Coordinates of C-alpha atoms and ligand atoms in Angstrom, one line a residue:
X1 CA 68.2 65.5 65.3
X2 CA 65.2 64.5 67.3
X3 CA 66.1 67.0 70.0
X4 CA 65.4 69.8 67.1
X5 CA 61.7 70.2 67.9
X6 CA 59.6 70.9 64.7
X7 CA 62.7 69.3 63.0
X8 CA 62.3 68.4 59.4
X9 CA 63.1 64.4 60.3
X10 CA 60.6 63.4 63.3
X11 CA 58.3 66.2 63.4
X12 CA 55.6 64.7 63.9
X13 CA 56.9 63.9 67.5
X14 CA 57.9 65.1 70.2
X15 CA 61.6 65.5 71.1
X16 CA 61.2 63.3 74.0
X17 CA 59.3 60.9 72.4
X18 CA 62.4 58.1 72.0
X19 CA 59.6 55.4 72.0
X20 CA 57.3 57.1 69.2
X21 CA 60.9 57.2 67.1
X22 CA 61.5 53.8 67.6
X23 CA 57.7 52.6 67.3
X24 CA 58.1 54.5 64.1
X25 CA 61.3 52.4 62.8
X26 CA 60.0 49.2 63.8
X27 CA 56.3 49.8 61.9
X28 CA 58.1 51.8 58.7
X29 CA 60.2 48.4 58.5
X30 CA 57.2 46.1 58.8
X31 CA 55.5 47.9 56.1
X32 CA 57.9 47.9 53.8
X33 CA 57.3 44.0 53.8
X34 CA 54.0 44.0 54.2
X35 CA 53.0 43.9 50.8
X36 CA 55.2 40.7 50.3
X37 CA 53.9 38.9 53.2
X38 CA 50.6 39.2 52.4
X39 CA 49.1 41.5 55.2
X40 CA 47.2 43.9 53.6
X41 CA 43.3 43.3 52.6
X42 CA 40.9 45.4 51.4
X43 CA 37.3 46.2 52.8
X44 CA 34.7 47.8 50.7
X45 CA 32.3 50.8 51.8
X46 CA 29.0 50.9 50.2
X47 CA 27.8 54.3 48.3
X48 CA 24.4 54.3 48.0
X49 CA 22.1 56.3 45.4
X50 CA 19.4 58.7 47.4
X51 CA 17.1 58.4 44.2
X52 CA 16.7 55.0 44.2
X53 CA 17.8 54.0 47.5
X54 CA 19.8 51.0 45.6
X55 CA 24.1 50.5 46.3
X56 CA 26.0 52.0 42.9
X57 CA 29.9 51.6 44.1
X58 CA 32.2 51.1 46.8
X59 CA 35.0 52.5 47.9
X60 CA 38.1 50.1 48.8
X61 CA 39.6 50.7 51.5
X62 CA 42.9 49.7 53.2
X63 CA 43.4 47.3 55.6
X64 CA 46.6 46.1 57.5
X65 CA 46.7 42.3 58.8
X66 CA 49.8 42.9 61.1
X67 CA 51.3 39.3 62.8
X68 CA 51.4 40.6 65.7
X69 CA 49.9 44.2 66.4
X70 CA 46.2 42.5 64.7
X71 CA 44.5 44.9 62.1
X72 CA 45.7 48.5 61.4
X73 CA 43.4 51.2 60.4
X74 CA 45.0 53.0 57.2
X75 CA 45.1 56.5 59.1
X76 CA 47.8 54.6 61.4
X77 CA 49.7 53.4 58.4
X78 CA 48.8 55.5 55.3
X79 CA 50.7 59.0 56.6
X80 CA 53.6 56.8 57.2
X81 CA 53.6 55.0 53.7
X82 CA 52.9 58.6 52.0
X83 CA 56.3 59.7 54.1
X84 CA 58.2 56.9 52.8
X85 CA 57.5 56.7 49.3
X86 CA 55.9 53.0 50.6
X87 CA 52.2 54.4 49.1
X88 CA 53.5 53.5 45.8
X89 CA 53.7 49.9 45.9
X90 CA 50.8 49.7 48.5
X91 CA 48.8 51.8 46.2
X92 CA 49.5 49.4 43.1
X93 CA 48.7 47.0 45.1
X94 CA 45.4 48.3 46.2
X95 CA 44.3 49.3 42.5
X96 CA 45.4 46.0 41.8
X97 CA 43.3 44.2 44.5
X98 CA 40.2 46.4 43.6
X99 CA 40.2 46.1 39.9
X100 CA 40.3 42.1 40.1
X101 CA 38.0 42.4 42.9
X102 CA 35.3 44.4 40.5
X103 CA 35.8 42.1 37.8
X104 CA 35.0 39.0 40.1
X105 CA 31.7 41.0 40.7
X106 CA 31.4 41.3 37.3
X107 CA 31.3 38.6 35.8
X108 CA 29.0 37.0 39.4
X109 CA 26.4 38.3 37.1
X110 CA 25.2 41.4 39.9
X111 CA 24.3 44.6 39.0
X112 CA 27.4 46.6 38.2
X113 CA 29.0 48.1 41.0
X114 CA 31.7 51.3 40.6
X115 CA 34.4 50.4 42.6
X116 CA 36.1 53.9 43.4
X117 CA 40.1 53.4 44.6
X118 CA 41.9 56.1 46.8
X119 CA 45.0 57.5 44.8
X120 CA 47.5 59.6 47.0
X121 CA 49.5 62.2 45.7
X122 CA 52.8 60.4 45.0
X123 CA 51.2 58.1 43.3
X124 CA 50.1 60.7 40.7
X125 CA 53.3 62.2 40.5
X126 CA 55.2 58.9 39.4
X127 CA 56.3 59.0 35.6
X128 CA 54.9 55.6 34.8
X129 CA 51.4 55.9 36.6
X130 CA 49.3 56.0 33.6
X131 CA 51.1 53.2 32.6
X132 CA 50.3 51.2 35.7
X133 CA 46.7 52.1 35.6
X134 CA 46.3 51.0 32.6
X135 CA 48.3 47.3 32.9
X136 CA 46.3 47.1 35.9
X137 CA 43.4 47.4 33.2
X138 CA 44.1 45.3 31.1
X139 CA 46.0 42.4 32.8
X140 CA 42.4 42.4 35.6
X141 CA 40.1 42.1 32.5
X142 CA 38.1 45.0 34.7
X143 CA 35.7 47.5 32.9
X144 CA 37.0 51.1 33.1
X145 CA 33.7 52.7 33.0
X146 CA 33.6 51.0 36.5
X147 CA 36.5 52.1 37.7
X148 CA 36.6 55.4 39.9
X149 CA 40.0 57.0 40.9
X150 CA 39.7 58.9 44.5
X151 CA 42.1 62.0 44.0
X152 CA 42.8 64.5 46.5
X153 CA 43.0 68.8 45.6
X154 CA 47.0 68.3 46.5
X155 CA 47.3 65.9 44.0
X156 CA 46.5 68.4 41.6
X157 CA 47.0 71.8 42.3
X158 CA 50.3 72.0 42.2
X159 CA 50.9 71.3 38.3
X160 CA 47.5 72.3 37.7
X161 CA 48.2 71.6 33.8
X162 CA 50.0 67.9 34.2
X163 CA 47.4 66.9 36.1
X164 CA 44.7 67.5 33.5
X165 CA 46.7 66.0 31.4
X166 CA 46.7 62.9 32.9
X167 CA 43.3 63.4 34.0
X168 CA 42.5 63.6 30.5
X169 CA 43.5 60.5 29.5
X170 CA 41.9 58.7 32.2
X171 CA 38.8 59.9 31.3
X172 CA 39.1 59.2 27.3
X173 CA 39.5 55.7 28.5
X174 CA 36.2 55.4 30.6
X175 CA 37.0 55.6 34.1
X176 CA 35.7 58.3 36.4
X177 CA 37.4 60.5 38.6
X178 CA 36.4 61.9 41.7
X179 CA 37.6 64.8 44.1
X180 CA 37.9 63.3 47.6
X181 CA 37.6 65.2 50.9
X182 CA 36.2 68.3 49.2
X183 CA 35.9 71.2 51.4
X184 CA 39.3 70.9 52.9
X185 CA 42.2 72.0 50.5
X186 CA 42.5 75.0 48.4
X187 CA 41.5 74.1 45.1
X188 CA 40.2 76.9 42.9
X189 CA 36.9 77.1 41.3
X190 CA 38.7 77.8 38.0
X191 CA 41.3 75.3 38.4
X192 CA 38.4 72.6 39.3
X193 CA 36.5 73.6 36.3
X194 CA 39.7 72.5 34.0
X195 CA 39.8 68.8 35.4
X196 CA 37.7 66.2 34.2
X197 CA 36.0 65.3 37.5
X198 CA 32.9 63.2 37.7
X199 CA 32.1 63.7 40.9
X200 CA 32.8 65.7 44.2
X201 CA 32.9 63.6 47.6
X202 CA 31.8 65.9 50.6
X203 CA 34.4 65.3 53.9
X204 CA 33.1 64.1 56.9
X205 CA 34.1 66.7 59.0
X206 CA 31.5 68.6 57.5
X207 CA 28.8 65.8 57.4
X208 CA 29.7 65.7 61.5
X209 CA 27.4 68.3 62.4
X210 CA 25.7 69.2 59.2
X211 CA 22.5 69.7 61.7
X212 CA 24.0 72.0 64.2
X213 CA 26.6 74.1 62.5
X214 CA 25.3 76.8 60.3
X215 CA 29.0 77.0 58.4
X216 CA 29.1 73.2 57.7
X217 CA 25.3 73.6 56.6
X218 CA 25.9 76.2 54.6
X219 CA 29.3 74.3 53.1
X220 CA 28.0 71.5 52.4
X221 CA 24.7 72.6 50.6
X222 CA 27.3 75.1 49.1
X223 CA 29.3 72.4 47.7
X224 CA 26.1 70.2 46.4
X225 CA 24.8 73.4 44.1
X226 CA 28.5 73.8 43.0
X227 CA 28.0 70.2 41.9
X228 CA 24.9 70.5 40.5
X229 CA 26.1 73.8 38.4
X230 CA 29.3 72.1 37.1
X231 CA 27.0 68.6 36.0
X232 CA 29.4 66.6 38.3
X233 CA 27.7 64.4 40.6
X234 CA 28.2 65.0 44.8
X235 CA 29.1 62.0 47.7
X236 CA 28.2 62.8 51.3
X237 CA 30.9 60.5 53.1
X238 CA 30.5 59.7 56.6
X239 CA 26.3 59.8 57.1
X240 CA 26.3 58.3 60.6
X241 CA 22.6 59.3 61.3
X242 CA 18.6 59.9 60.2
X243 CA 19.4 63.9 60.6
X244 CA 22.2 64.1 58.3
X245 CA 20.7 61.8 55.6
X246 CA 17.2 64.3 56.1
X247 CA 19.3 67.5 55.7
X248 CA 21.2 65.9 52.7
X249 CA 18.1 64.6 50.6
X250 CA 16.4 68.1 51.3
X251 CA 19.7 69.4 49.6
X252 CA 19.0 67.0 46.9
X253 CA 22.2 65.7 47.4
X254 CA 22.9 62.3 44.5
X255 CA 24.8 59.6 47.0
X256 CA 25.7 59.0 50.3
X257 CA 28.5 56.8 52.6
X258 CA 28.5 56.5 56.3
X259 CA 27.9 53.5 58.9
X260 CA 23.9 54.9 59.1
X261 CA 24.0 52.4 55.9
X262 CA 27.2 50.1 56.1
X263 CA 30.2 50.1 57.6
X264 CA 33.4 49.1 55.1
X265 CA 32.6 45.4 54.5
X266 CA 35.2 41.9 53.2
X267 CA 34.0 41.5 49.4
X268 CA 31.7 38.7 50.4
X269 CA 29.2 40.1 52.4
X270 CA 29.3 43.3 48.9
X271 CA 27.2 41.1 46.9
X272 CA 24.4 40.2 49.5
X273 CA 23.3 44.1 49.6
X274 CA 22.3 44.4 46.0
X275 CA 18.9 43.7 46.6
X276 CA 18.4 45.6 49.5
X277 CA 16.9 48.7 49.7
X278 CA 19.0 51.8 51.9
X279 CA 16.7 54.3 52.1
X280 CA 12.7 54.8 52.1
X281 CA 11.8 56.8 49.2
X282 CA 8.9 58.5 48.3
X283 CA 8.2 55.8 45.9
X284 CA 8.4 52.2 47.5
X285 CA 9.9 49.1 45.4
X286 CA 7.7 46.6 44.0
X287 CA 6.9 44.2 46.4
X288 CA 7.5 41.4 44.4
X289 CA 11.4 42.6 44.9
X290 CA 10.5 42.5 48.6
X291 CA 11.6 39.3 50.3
Ligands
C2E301 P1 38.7 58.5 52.9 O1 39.1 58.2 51.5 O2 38.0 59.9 53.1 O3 37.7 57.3 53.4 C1 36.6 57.5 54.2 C2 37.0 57.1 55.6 O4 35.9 57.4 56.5 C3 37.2 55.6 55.8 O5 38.1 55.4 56.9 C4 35.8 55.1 56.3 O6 35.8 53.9 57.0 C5 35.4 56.3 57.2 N1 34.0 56.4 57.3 C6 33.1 56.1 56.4 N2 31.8 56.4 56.8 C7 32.0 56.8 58.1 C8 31.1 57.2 59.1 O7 29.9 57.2 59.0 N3 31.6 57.6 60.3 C9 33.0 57.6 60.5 N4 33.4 58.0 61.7 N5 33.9 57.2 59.6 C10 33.4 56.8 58.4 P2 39.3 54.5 56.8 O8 39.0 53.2 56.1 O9 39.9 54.4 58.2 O10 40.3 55.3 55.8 C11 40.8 56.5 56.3 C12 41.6 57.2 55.1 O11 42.7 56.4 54.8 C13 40.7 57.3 53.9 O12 39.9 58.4 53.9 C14 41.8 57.5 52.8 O13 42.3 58.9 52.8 C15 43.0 56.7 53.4 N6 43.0 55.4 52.7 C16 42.3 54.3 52.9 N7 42.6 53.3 52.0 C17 43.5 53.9 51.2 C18 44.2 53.4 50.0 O14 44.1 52.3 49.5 N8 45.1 54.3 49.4 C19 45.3 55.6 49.9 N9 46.2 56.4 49.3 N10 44.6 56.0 51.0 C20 43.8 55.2 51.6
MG302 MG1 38.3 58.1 49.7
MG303 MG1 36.8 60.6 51.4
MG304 MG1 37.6 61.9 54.1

């Protein structure tokens, strides 16, 4: 079947692409262990807070620790495990990670800090997810209120109604949701306006060239009144420099992610960024915070 171009099996390949195939086999069986042996980690972006220049969250994000191949960025692995079905027990792993994670940060006596979780379609659509979020919950001893899921429009417009549902009960117990990679699905405004979002997270391709492209300008400041009109509160991700941040605290937007402030960091270099300050604001902090 991987001579049938565009076939349903390999499509992603081409048909004489034997050594993609096999590549394939050889990483879809390593990640089905990989959980077991201990090979994923999780690193941890910072979100930062225009107003007050000060990190509020960070979004986990998935790492592969592979024996041989070295680390493995998640858009190498994550299409594969969404494929596969694998997502689910990586992404109970991840949630699981995160949540004991943010309760280690907890109770280090630091600010709180959200700690926002990607959640991939499959995931959502499992029968017992709700269920697994909230053993998750409770066996970490993590505060919900500090818990954000990342969702994705096609994880929810397709039962429009069973996902605010489920949405809804997430929300009754305290943890926020947020609508990741906004921009580039097809969600409508009335369907968004049923879910019980907290916040919208602007995709990078539009951040890219915020400054040069009138339609990602106009996008983008589109999405941050949308956010403002609906109370939910808007994420720029991917700021890499001084321009974008400018255009996006002219647009008044609430938060921002991108390397021009961090790159995903290991848990133990979170903590050493409370104190510091990511952005110079009209109104300086109080030099005695100043070290
Ligand atoms: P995402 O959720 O949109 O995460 C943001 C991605 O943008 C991250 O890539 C992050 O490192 C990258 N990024 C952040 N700021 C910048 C920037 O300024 N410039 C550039 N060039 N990139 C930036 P990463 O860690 O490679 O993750 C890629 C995607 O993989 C994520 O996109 C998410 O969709 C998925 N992913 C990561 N971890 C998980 C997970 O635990 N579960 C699931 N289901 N998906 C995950
Ligand atoms: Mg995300
Ligand atoms: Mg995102
Ligand atoms: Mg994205």
């Amino acid at each position: 079947q991987a001579k049938n171009k565009g076939g349903a099996c390999f499509s992603f390949f081409s048909a004489e692409d034997d050594d993609l195939v096999e590549e394939r086999l050889f990483l879809e069986n390593d990640l089905r262990q990989a959980v077991d042996r201990h090979e994923l980690l999780l690193h941890y972006q910072p979100q930062i807070d225009l107003e007050s220049g000060r990190l509020v969250g960070v979004e986990a994000l998935v790492r592969w620790q592979h024996g041989q191949r070295g680390m493995i960025s998640p858009g190498a692995f994550i299409p594969l495990a969404e494929e596969t079905g694998l997502i689910v027990p990586i992404g109970e792993w991840v949630l699981r990670a995160a949540c004991i994670q943010g309760r280690k940060w907890q109770q280090s006596g630091m600010p709180p800090v959200r700690v926002a979780v990607n959640i991939s379609t499959w995931q959502v659509r499992q029968p017992d997810f709700v269920d697994m979020v909230e053993g998750i919950l409770d066996e970490s001893g993590f505060d919900p209120q500090l818990l954000e899921l990342e969702i994705t429009e096609s994880a929810v417009m397709d039962n429009v109604q069973e996902a605010v549902r489920i949405l809804n009960i997430f929300q009754q117990r305290g943890i926020s949701l947020a609508m990741d990679d906004f921009g580039t699905g097809y969600s409508s405004l009335s369907s968004l306006q049923r879910l019980p979002l907290s916040k919208l997270k602007i995709d990078r391709s539009f951040i890219r060239e915020v400054t040069s492209n009138a339609n990602d300008a106009a996008l983008t400041s589109s999405v941050i009144a949308l956010g403002r009109t609906m109370g939910l509160g808007v994420v720029a991700e991917g700021v890499e420099t001084e321009e974008q941040l400018d255009f996006l605290q002219r647009m008044n937007c609430a938060q921002v992610q991108g390397f021009l402030f961090s790159k995903p960091l290991p848990a133990n270099e979170v903590s050493t960024l409370f104190e510091r300050s990511f952005v110079s604001s009209s109104a300086p902090p109080p030099v005695a915070s100043e070290k």
